[in-house]
Tab-separated table of C-alpha atoms and ligand atoms in Angstrom:
chain	number	residue	atom	x	y	z
N	1	MET	CA	23.586	28.997	24.005
N	2	SER	CA	20.643	30.600	25.517
N	3	GLU	CA	18.901	28.415	28.050
N	4	LEU	CA	15.722	29.014	26.193
N	5	LEU	CA	17.019	27.321	23.117
N	6	LYS	CA	17.341	24.006	25.109
N	7	PHE	CA	13.683	23.444	25.518
N	8	SER	CA	11.956	20.796	23.512
N	9	LEU	CA	8.807	22.064	21.694
N	10	ALA	CA	6.699	20.305	24.368
N	11	GLN	CA	8.702	21.869	27.172
N	12	ALA	CA	8.448	25.320	25.628
N	13	ARG	CA	4.812	24.938	25.129
N	14	ASN	CA	4.350	23.921	28.716
N	15	ALA	CA	6.582	26.769	30.052
N	16	LEU	CA	4.727	29.378	27.962
N	17	ARG	CA	1.425	28.262	29.260
N	18	ALA	CA	2.711	28.272	32.829
N	19	LYS	CA	4.013	31.767	32.176
N	20	ALA	CA	7.426	30.684	33.167
N	21	ILE	CA	8.714	32.172	29.966
N	22	SER	CA	7.233	34.605	27.453
N	23	ALA	CA	6.724	34.161	23.876
N	24	LYS	CA	8.571	37.296	23.220
N	25	GLU	CA	11.798	36.193	24.886
N	26	LEU	CA	11.553	32.865	23.333
N	27	ALA	CA	11.196	34.434	19.846
N	28	GLN	CA	14.136	36.868	20.536
N	29	ALA	CA	16.269	33.912	21.446
N	30	TYR	CA	15.553	32.183	18.269
N	31	ILE	CA	16.063	35.450	16.185
N	32	GLY	CA	19.404	35.699	17.818
N	33	ALA	CA	20.338	32.159	17.130
N	34	ILE	CA	19.391	32.615	13.471
N	35	GLU	CA	21.447	35.876	13.201
N	36	ARG	CA	24.488	33.920	14.533
N	37	LEU	CA	24.254	30.729	12.618
N	38	ASN	CA	22.248	31.364	9.392
N	39	PRO	CA	25.107	33.162	7.664
N	40	LYS	CA	27.056	29.947	7.999
N	41	LEU	CA	24.225	27.411	7.181
N	42	ASN	CA	22.097	29.335	4.737
N	43	ALA	CA	19.072	27.432	5.980
N	44	PHE	CA	16.697	30.415	5.497
N	45	ILE	CA	15.945	32.198	2.233
N	46	THR	CA	13.814	34.819	3.972
N	47	LEU	CA	13.843	35.981	7.600
N	48	THR	CA	10.718	37.625	9.152
N	49	PRO	CA	11.915	38.759	12.659
N	50	GLU	CA	9.364	41.602	12.946
N	51	ARG	CA	6.541	39.197	12.051
N	52	ALA	CA	7.960	36.851	14.545
N	53	LEU	CA	7.975	39.472	17.348
N	54	ALA	CA	4.383	40.715	16.436
N	55	ASP	CA	3.224	37.091	16.571
N	56	ALA	CA	4.905	36.558	19.833
N	57	GLU	CA	3.318	39.752	21.383
N	58	LYS	CA	-0.061	38.434	20.196
N	59	ALA	CA	0.700	34.975	21.665
N	60	ASP	CA	1.548	36.412	25.144
N	61	ALA	CA	-1.640	38.367	25.175
N	62	ARG	CA	-3.643	35.267	24.345
N	63	ILE	CA	-1.859	33.277	27.002
N	64	ALA	CA	-2.615	36.054	29.585
N	65	GLU	CA	-6.315	35.778	28.509
N	66	GLY	CA	-6.096	31.966	29.054
N	67	LYS	CA	-6.905	31.519	25.357
N	68	ALA	CA	-3.750	29.714	24.335
N	69	GLY	CA	-3.835	27.584	21.066
N	70	ALA	CA	-2.037	24.232	20.659
N	71	LEU	CA	1.172	26.091	19.557
N	72	GLU	CA	0.720	29.416	21.130
N	73	GLY	CA	4.149	31.242	21.058
N	74	VAL	CA	6.064	28.474	19.443
N	75	PRO	CA	8.499	29.679	16.936
N	76	LEU	CA	8.599	27.781	13.689
N	77	ALA	CA	10.234	27.731	10.250
N	78	ILE	CA	8.390	27.325	6.937
N	79	LYS	CA	9.762	25.515	3.958
N	80	ASP	CA	9.687	28.174	1.071
N	81	LEU	CA	7.272	25.882	-1.031
N	82	PHE	CA	4.342	27.022	1.215
N	83	CYS	CA	2.534	30.167	0.049
N	84	THR	CA	2.647	32.785	2.803
N	85	HIS	CA	0.338	35.757	2.435
N	86	GLY	CA	2.300	38.853	1.496
N	87	ILE	CA	5.755	37.215	2.225
N	88	GLN	CA	7.950	36.273	-0.800
N	89	THR	CA	7.623	32.475	-1.646
N	90	THR	CA	10.255	31.400	-4.061
N	91	ALA	CA	10.446	27.606	-4.244
N	92	ALA	CA	14.185	28.339	-4.407
N	93	SER	CA	13.728	29.170	-8.007
N	94	LYS	CA	14.575	32.298	-9.980
N	95	ILE	CA	11.521	32.020	-12.046
N	96	LEU	CA	9.313	33.020	-9.010
N	97	ALA	CA	11.233	36.249	-8.491
N	98	GLY	CA	9.171	38.752	-6.681
N	99	PHE	CA	6.191	36.427	-6.067
N	100	LYS	CA	4.278	37.490	-2.913
N	101	PRO	CA	1.260	35.157	-2.729
N	102	PRO	CA	-2.167	36.841	-2.065
N	103	TYR	CA	-3.162	33.927	0.111
N	104	GLU	CA	-1.884	31.650	2.790
N	105	SER	CA	-1.500	27.771	2.457
N	106	PHE	CA	-4.017	25.568	4.451
N	107	VAL	CA	-1.143	24.059	6.445
N	108	THR	CA	0.591	27.416	7.418
N	109	ASN	CA	-2.855	28.864	8.142
N	110	ARG	CA	-3.516	26.174	10.667
N	111	LEU	CA	-0.186	26.797	12.336
N	112	TRP	CA	-0.882	30.534	12.689
N	113	GLN	CA	-4.312	29.834	13.973
N	114	ALA	CA	-2.879	27.544	16.624
N	115	GLY	CA	-0.662	30.480	17.712
N	116	ALA	CA	2.666	29.617	16.192
N	117	VAL	CA	5.341	32.267	15.613
N	118	MET	CA	6.731	32.700	12.060
N	119	LEU	CA	10.479	33.034	11.855
N	120	GLY	CA	10.954	32.753	8.145
N	121	LYS	CA	11.014	30.702	5.055
N	122	THR	CA	13.680	27.906	4.626
N	123	ASN	CA	15.802	26.980	1.655
N	124	LEU	CA	15.218	23.854	-0.465
N	125	ASP	CA	16.133	22.249	-3.751
N	126	GLU	CA	14.592	24.139	-6.636
N	127	PHE	CA	10.827	23.178	-6.823
N	128	ALA	CA	11.625	20.490	-4.250
N	129	MET	CA	13.465	18.452	-6.927
N	130	GLY	CA	16.460	16.982	-5.414
N	131	SER	CA	18.071	15.092	-2.480
N	132	SER	CA	20.865	17.561	-1.496
N	133	ASN	CA	19.661	21.158	-1.431
N	134	THR	CA	22.279	21.962	-4.020
N	135	THR	CA	19.903	22.832	-6.797
N	136	SER	CA	18.525	25.796	-4.949
N	137	ALA	CA	18.841	29.185	-6.844
N	138	PHE	CA	19.743	30.656	-3.364
N	139	GLY	CA	22.839	28.571	-2.710
N	140	ASN	CA	23.362	25.271	-0.947
N	141	VAL	CA	22.460	24.708	2.669
N	142	ILE	CA	25.224	23.425	5.113
N	143	ASN	CA	24.439	20.498	7.343
N	144	PRO	CA	25.035	21.552	10.907
N	145	TRP	CA	26.978	18.287	11.405
N	146	GLY	CA	29.820	19.203	9.059
N	147	SER	CA	30.660	22.344	6.932
N	148	ASN	CA	31.301	20.304	3.765
N	149	LEU	CA	28.165	18.145	4.064
N	150	VAL	CA	24.758	18.435	2.354
N	151	PRO	CA	21.840	18.557	4.713
N	152	GLY	CA	19.833	16.204	2.330
N	153	GLY	CA	16.834	17.381	0.274
N	154	SER	CA	14.687	18.753	-0.885
N	155	SER	CA	13.672	20.198	2.530
N	156	GLY	CA	17.273	20.700	3.570
N	157	GLY	CA	16.828	24.180	5.015
N	158	SER	CA	14.101	23.116	7.372
N	159	ALA	CA	16.041	20.094	8.481
N	160	ALA	CA	19.231	22.033	9.080
N	161	ALA	CA	17.244	24.739	11.015
N	162	VAL	CA	15.742	22.299	13.265
N	163	ALA	CA	18.894	20.377	13.961
N	164	ALA	CA	20.824	23.669	14.603
N	165	ARG	CA	18.126	24.832	17.022
N	166	LEU	CA	17.166	27.790	14.819
N	167	CYS	CA	13.514	26.892	15.343
N	168	LEU	CA	11.488	24.413	17.370
N	169	ALA	CA	9.966	22.722	14.503
N	170	ALA	CA	9.549	23.272	10.705
N	171	THR	CA	7.291	22.363	7.895
N	172	GLY	CA	8.503	20.149	4.902
N	173	THR	CA	7.095	18.612	1.930
N	174	ASP	CA	7.777	14.984	0.793
N	175	THR	CA	7.191	13.754	-2.789
N	176	GLY	CA	9.640	10.885	-2.689
N	177	GLY	CA	11.560	11.320	0.472
N	178	SER	CA	12.099	15.054	0.997
N	179	ILE	CA	11.231	15.184	4.718
N	180	ARG	CA	12.483	11.674	5.526
N	181	GLN	CA	16.042	11.725	3.994
N	182	PRO	CA	17.034	15.206	5.260
N	183	ALA	CA	15.718	14.226	8.733
N	184	SER	CA	18.040	11.216	8.638
N	185	PHE	CA	21.049	13.266	7.378
N	186	CYS	CA	20.584	15.880	10.072
N	187	GLY	CA	19.693	13.621	12.978
N	188	ILE	CA	16.105	14.612	13.698
N	189	VAL	CA	12.516	13.313	13.195
N	190	GLY	CA	10.642	13.872	9.997
N	191	ILE	CA	7.229	12.602	9.256
N	192	LYS	CA	5.516	12.202	5.915
N	193	PRO	CA	1.793	11.554	6.644
N	194	THR	CA	-0.570	9.551	4.518
N	195	TYR	CA	-1.327	11.058	1.139
N	196	GLY	CA	-4.513	13.207	1.714
N	197	ARG	CA	-3.839	13.759	5.381
N	198	CYS	CA	-2.559	17.311	4.943
N	199	SER	CA	-4.171	19.688	2.485
N	200	ARG	CA	-1.961	20.611	-0.543
N	201	TRP	CA	-3.701	23.968	-1.042
N	202	GLY	CA	-1.318	26.699	-1.234
N	203	ILE	CA	1.846	24.438	-1.687
N	204	VAL	CA	3.726	25.022	-4.953
N	205	ALA	CA	3.064	21.844	-6.817
N	206	PHE	CA	5.723	19.463	-7.851
N	207	ALA	CA	4.078	16.011	-8.484
N	208	SER	CA	0.490	16.354	-7.344
N	209	SER	CA	-0.311	12.640	-6.903
N	210	LEU	CA	2.796	12.376	-4.543
N	211	ASP	CA	3.177	15.758	-2.722
N	212	GLN	CA	2.514	15.774	0.948
N	213	ALA	CA	3.249	18.264	3.805
N	214	GLY	CA	4.655	17.070	7.107
N	215	MET	CA	6.719	18.173	10.071
N	216	PHE	CA	10.385	18.166	11.296
N	217	ALA	CA	11.121	18.243	14.965
N	218	ARG	CA	13.901	17.142	17.287
N	219	ASP	CA	11.878	14.440	18.866
N	220	VAL	CA	8.764	12.257	18.170
N	221	ARG	CA	6.492	13.982	20.632
N	222	ASP	CA	7.158	17.365	19.115
N	223	ALA	CA	6.633	15.865	15.577
N	224	ALA	CA	3.327	14.453	16.865
N	225	ILE	CA	2.267	17.796	18.437
N	226	THR	CA	2.796	19.827	15.302
N	227	GLN	CA	1.641	17.220	12.903
N	228	THR	CA	-1.800	17.169	14.730
N	229	VAL	CA	-2.183	20.819	14.086
N	230	ILE	CA	-1.641	20.542	10.341
N	231	SER	CA	-3.682	17.497	9.618
N	232	GLY	CA	-7.378	17.463	8.697
N	233	HIS	CA	-9.828	17.983	6.040
N	234	ASP	CA	-9.880	20.783	3.488
N	235	SER	CA	-12.603	21.154	0.839
N	236	LYS	CA	-10.076	23.064	-1.316
N	237	ASP	CA	-7.986	20.011	-2.051
N	238	SER	CA	-10.006	17.336	-3.784
N	239	THR	CA	-7.502	14.626	-2.685
N	240	SER	CA	-7.904	15.672	1.080
N	241	SER	CA	-9.121	12.876	3.403
N	242	PRO	CA	-12.456	13.457	4.892
N	243	ARG	CA	-11.592	11.130	7.885
N	244	PRO	CA	-10.972	13.073	11.089
N	245	ALA	CA	-7.363	13.480	12.075
N	246	PRO	CA	-6.169	11.769	15.183
N	247	ASP	CA	-4.327	13.449	18.089
N	248	PHE	CA	-0.912	12.072	17.364
N	249	GLU	CA	0.401	13.120	20.829
N	250	LYS	CA	-2.251	11.267	22.700
N	251	ALA	CA	-1.431	8.172	20.509
N	252	LEU	CA	2.138	8.049	21.901
N	253	THR	CA	1.826	5.147	24.174
N	254	GLY	CA	5.476	4.222	24.086
N	255	ASN	CA	4.469	0.631	23.923
N	256	VAL	CA	5.303	-1.655	20.988
N	257	LYS	CA	4.482	-4.997	22.754
N	258	GLY	CA	2.773	-7.356	20.485
N	259	LEU	CA	3.147	-5.227	17.492
N	260	ARG	CA	4.052	-7.044	14.288
N	261	ILE	CA	6.964	-5.406	12.496
N	262	GLY	CA	7.752	-6.256	8.885
N	263	ILE	CA	11.306	-6.538	7.497
N	264	PRO	CA	11.286	-6.469	3.778
N	265	GLU	CA	13.858	-8.710	2.278
N	266	GLU	CA	14.018	-6.587	-1.051
N	267	TYR	CA	15.383	-3.644	0.992
N	268	ARG	CA	18.660	-5.445	1.576
N	269	VAL	CA	19.808	-4.141	-1.810
N	270	ASP	CA	22.982	-5.186	-3.520
N	271	GLY	CA	26.011	-3.295	-2.127
N	272	MET	CA	24.240	-2.082	0.914
N	273	ASP	CA	26.574	-0.224	3.115
N	274	GLY	CA	27.747	-2.147	6.031
N	275	GLU	CA	26.915	0.552	8.563
N	276	ILE	CA	23.426	0.962	7.250
N	277	ALA	CA	22.836	-2.971	7.437
N	278	ALA	CA	24.146	-2.834	10.953
N	279	LEU	CA	21.945	0.060	11.923
N	280	TRP	CA	18.812	-1.895	10.545
N	281	ASP	CA	19.788	-4.845	12.704
N	282	LYS	CA	20.163	-2.760	15.765
N	283	GLY	CA	16.703	-1.410	15.160
N	284	ILE	CA	15.273	-4.941	14.712
N	285	ALA	CA	16.913	-5.856	17.970
N	286	TRP	CA	15.435	-2.967	19.802
N	287	LEU	CA	12.018	-3.586	18.602
N	288	LYS	CA	12.346	-7.297	19.659
N	289	SER	CA	13.608	-6.461	23.095
N	290	ALA	CA	10.742	-4.116	23.567
N	291	GLY	CA	8.318	-6.958	22.804
N	292	ALA	CA	7.471	-6.419	19.165
N	293	GLU	CA	7.148	-9.476	16.881
N	294	VAL	CA	9.465	-9.189	13.923
N	295	VAL	CA	8.349	-10.865	10.698
N	296	ASP	CA	9.997	-11.206	7.481
N	297	ILE	CA	7.891	-9.867	4.576
N	298	THR	CA	8.257	-9.520	0.790
N	299	LEU	CA	7.710	-6.524	-1.300
N	300	PRO	CA	8.494	-8.048	-4.658
N	301	HIS	CA	8.148	-4.876	-6.955
N	302	THR	CA	10.514	-2.787	-4.820
N	303	LYS	CA	13.155	-2.938	-7.510
N	304	TYR	CA	10.965	-1.007	-10.023
N	305	ALA	CA	10.071	1.827	-7.562
N	306	LEU	CA	12.850	4.273	-8.433
N	307	ALA	CA	12.262	3.901	-12.164
N	308	THR	CA	8.567	4.290	-11.609
N	309	TYR	CA	8.947	7.293	-9.409
N	310	TYR	CA	11.352	9.059	-11.922
N	311	ILE	CA	8.747	8.704	-14.702
N	312	ILE	CA	5.633	9.727	-12.796
N	313	ALA	CA	7.191	12.595	-10.716
N	314	PRO	CA	8.783	14.327	-13.675
N	315	ALA	CA	5.499	13.822	-15.840
N	316	GLU	CA	3.431	15.516	-13.213
N	317	ALA	CA	6.148	18.266	-12.824
N	318	SER	CA	6.292	18.960	-16.569
N	319	SER	CA	2.520	19.467	-16.420
N	320	ASN	CA	2.463	21.585	-13.056
N	321	LEU	CA	5.365	23.811	-14.169
N	322	ALA	CA	3.838	24.697	-17.509
N	323	ARG	CA	2.172	27.652	-15.577
N	324	TYR	CA	5.476	29.445	-15.253
N	325	ASP	CA	5.126	31.353	-18.503
N	326	GLY	CA	6.375	34.826	-17.504
N	327	ILE	CA	2.886	36.264	-18.017
N	328	ARG	CA	1.017	36.063	-14.827
N	329	TYR	CA	3.765	36.248	-12.133
N	330	GLY	CA	7.332	35.882	-11.492
N	331	LEU	CA	10.166	36.520	-13.748
N	332	ARG	CA	9.628	37.860	-17.299
N	333	VAL	CA	12.278	38.168	-19.853
N	334	THR	CA	11.182	40.387	-22.617
N	335	PRO	CA	12.529	39.019	-26.009
N	336	GLN	CA	14.155	41.183	-28.610
N	337	SER	CA	11.929	39.694	-31.267
N	338	GLY	CA	8.908	40.905	-29.318
N	339	ALA	CA	7.286	37.503	-30.077
N	340	LEU	CA	5.081	35.799	-27.477
N	341	GLN	CA	6.680	32.357	-28.168
N	342	ASP	CA	10.114	33.796	-27.477
N	343	LEU	CA	8.977	35.380	-24.266
N	344	TYR	CA	7.930	31.978	-23.030
N	345	CYS	CA	11.109	30.325	-24.127
N	346	GLU	CA	13.489	33.046	-22.834
N	347	THR	CA	11.699	33.377	-19.612
N	348	ARG	CA	11.827	29.600	-18.877
N	349	ALA	CA	15.322	29.140	-20.080
N	350	ALA	CA	16.488	31.992	-17.652
N	351	GLY	CA	14.124	31.168	-14.709
N	352	PHE	CA	14.632	27.354	-14.261
N	353	GLY	CA	17.786	25.612	-13.163
N	354	ARG	CA	19.388	22.574	-14.732
N	355	GLU	CA	17.694	19.862	-12.599
N	356	VAL	CA	14.187	21.389	-13.055
N	357	LYS	CA	14.819	21.600	-16.816
N	358	ARG	CA	15.969	17.976	-16.857
N	359	ARG	CA	12.760	16.981	-15.044
N	360	ILE	CA	10.467	18.982	-17.405
N	361	MET	CA	12.219	17.330	-20.495
N	362	ILE	CA	11.932	13.780	-19.125
N	363	GLY	CA	8.344	14.438	-18.091
N	364	THR	CA	7.404	15.824	-21.518
N	365	TYR	CA	9.099	12.858	-23.129
N	366	VAL	CA	7.237	10.215	-21.086
N	367	LEU	CA	3.894	12.017	-21.656
N	368	SER	CA	4.403	12.513	-25.493
N	369	ALA	CA	2.468	10.644	-28.122
N	370	GLY	CA	4.131	7.402	-28.940
N	371	TYR	CA	5.954	7.190	-25.633
N	372	TYR	CA	3.046	7.629	-23.277
N	373	ASP	CA	2.006	3.932	-23.279
N	374	ALA	CA	5.575	2.597	-22.997
N	375	TYR	CA	6.534	4.800	-20.120
N	376	TYR	CA	3.812	6.669	-18.315
N	377	LYS	CA	1.025	4.204	-18.713
N	378	LYS	CA	3.330	1.318	-17.721
N	379	ALA	CA	4.691	3.378	-14.790
N	380	GLN	CA	1.065	3.843	-13.565
N	381	ARG	CA	0.544	0.151	-13.672
N	382	VAL	CA	3.644	-0.753	-11.726
N	383	ARG	CA	2.713	1.935	-9.309
N	384	TYR	CA	-0.530	-0.056	-8.677
N	385	LEU	CA	1.643	-3.354	-8.125
N	386	ILE	CA	3.917	-1.548	-5.592
N	387	ALA	CA	0.861	-0.448	-3.594
N	388	GLN	CA	-0.557	-3.988	-3.901
N	389	ASP	CA	2.631	-5.286	-2.393
N	390	PHE	CA	2.181	-3.042	0.685
N	391	ARG	CA	-1.485	-4.088	0.956
N	392	ASN	CA	-0.475	-7.630	1.046
N	393	ALA	CA	2.160	-7.087	3.567
N	394	PHE	CA	-0.095	-5.106	5.854
N	395	GLU	CA	-2.354	-8.101	6.064
N	396	LYS	CA	0.549	-9.603	8.173
N	397	VAL	CA	2.152	-6.747	9.902
N	398	ASP	CA	1.299	-3.463	11.633
N	399	ALA	CA	4.415	-1.511	10.497
N	400	ILE	CA	7.548	-1.966	8.426
N	401	LEU	CA	11.085	-1.017	9.499
N	402	THR	CA	13.775	-0.040	6.901
N	403	PRO	CA	16.758	2.142	6.764
N	404	THR	CA	15.670	5.832	5.641
N	405	ALA	CA	18.520	6.363	3.273
N	406	PRO	CA	21.398	4.325	1.670
N	407	SER	CA	24.185	6.516	3.307
N	408	ALA	CA	25.011	9.227	5.785
N	409	ALA	CA	25.128	12.744	4.644
N	410	PHE	CA	27.587	13.112	1.744
N	411	ALA	CA	29.830	15.970	0.691
N	412	ILE	CA	28.657	19.021	-1.136
N	413	GLY	CA	29.524	18.501	-4.829
N	414	GLU	CA	29.314	14.653	-4.562
N	415	ASN	CA	26.575	13.042	-6.902
N	416	THR	CA	25.886	16.478	-8.532
N	417	SER	CA	27.337	15.652	-11.884
N	418	ASP	CA	25.589	12.279	-11.900
N	419	PRO	CA	21.815	12.671	-11.693
N	420	ILE	CA	21.295	8.790	-11.480
N	421	ALA	CA	23.671	8.644	-8.394
N	422	MET	CA	21.549	11.546	-6.788
N	423	TYR	CA	18.340	9.677	-7.433
N	424	LEU	CA	19.641	6.477	-5.808
N	425	ASN	CA	19.420	8.214	-2.483
N	426	ASP	CA	15.604	7.775	-2.622
N	427	VAL	CA	15.642	4.043	-2.938
N	428	PHE	CA	14.142	3.427	0.348
N	429	THR	CA	11.630	6.405	0.451
N	430	VAL	CA	9.903	6.429	-3.013
N	431	PRO	CA	8.069	3.113	-2.673
N	432	THR	CA	6.056	4.509	0.137
N	433	SER	CA	5.350	7.621	-1.624
N	434	LEU	CA	4.002	5.836	-4.638
N	435	ALA	CA	1.716	3.731	-2.419
N	436	GLY	CA	0.564	6.959	-0.473
N	437	LEU	CA	1.622	5.503	2.768
N	438	PRO	CA	2.700	7.339	5.951
N	439	ALA	CA	6.285	7.002	7.110
N	440	ILE	CA	8.615	8.575	9.704
N	441	SER	CA	12.357	8.745	9.961
N	442	ILE	CA	13.808	8.432	13.483
N	443	PRO	CA	17.360	9.179	14.325
N	444	ALA	CA	18.847	5.804	15.242
N	445	GLY	CA	22.549	5.972	15.482
N	446	LEU	CA	25.805	7.436	14.133
N	447	SER	CA	28.108	6.362	11.303
N	448	GLY	CA	31.685	5.602	11.767
N	449	LYS	CA	32.473	9.088	10.995
N	450	GLY	CA	30.138	10.241	13.710
N	451	LEU	CA	27.235	11.269	11.316
N	452	PRO	CA	23.552	10.684	11.977
N	453	LEU	CA	21.665	7.806	10.515
N	454	GLY	CA	17.921	7.317	10.388
N	455	LEU	CA	15.566	4.425	10.328
N	456	GLN	CA	12.320	4.557	8.583
N	457	ILE	CA	9.049	3.202	10.003
N	458	ILE	CA	6.300	2.814	7.454
Y	501	LIG	N1	14.681	13.435	-4.108
Y	501	LIG	C1	13.338	13.194	-4.703
Y	501	LIG	C2	13.330	14.023	-5.943
Y	501	LIG	O1	14.317	14.500	-6.281
Y	501	LIG	C3	12.354	13.539	-3.814
Y	501	LIG	C4	11.947	15.030	-3.671
Y	501	LIG	C5	10.881	15.277	-2.798
Y	501	LIG	O2	10.441	14.474	-2.085
Y	501	LIG	N2	10.359	16.420	-3.046
Y	501	LIG	O3	12.403	14.036	-6.638
């Protein structure tokens, strides 16, 4: 492995600024690594090596002029759910075939303005619906920890690319766990910020009241550096927070003395894997020995979170995905009948995969007259109660520690025939999403089989 690939993002940033390395040689090292490993991992849908080299040349010029941005010359990968100007954006769906956005998402624009280098667009579950990256129309991603293992999802390509050192950091999106669970499965850091912290403008919408952008990196400092760049107000997203974004790197004091950490009893779910319970206990012991105060808390509505999420998220998805009609962009199937209604039906039947169709059907059902009150409205009420649980808990504690996922990475093909089993992966991540809270997954240990396990700090 090239020595250049061993740098952390912070080290690379500093070496670039000190002109100890050039952005061009760093970009070349990553392009080489991708050429070697991506055919095995399938982490990228689109590669942009020419763009990367052009970005790197510009970065070297700016460094020479003493005008380096926060990420000048740092090679990154972008989840293929972020619109990138003139570069195919697929959401891992056939229905967006040929779509080249005429604009750039807010988050990726921030990265390029800070001098980052674009390596390519990463694979994901179709429209970010899934926990295994096996619903992608571009084939599944392989977890770098084992050739038969899923990387988690939906941001599986980004997580695998960071873990395999095919980029220094990558963007993800998290609606119900899509950054945190793959970070846990691949042994890296993944942060889902507070809802409203990063603009959703230019991100292909899944469930708009839940979707948030965030970063994957190999350590907390690298996550903090990149997360600072993509955070902040955007007038084009009405849910974007007007509060100024903090400098997350400066906030890393390394000190947890006196912090009160809540342990929610409801997360000790029935049948919790012994390894996961042991990991959680280890995390509690670490925090105690570092001077934190550990407090038992209760989040009584936790058991309704999965059901609530799997009503609200599909409802919003069914509405958001109505725009893929075969008329304005993407795939179009011309029906034999020549009828407009058949064009819609045949395009959508051919363009969407099974899981996306399932979500659209569930969502349409829970929103339909006669069922709206029983499902959608009730789910919104329970969502309020879940958020209220957290508000009460945060009267007593500063943060909450839980496992990120109920297991280590599972095998490709496992859970795919049983959607409920797949949805159970999100048991620890969806409550935070419903409450709009920030949460991070930190690599915390290895399973008996030597696979990474993460802990979640809310
Ligand atoms: N696994 C969850 C789902 O399938 C979360 C996905 C996400 O966060 N985008 O909906």
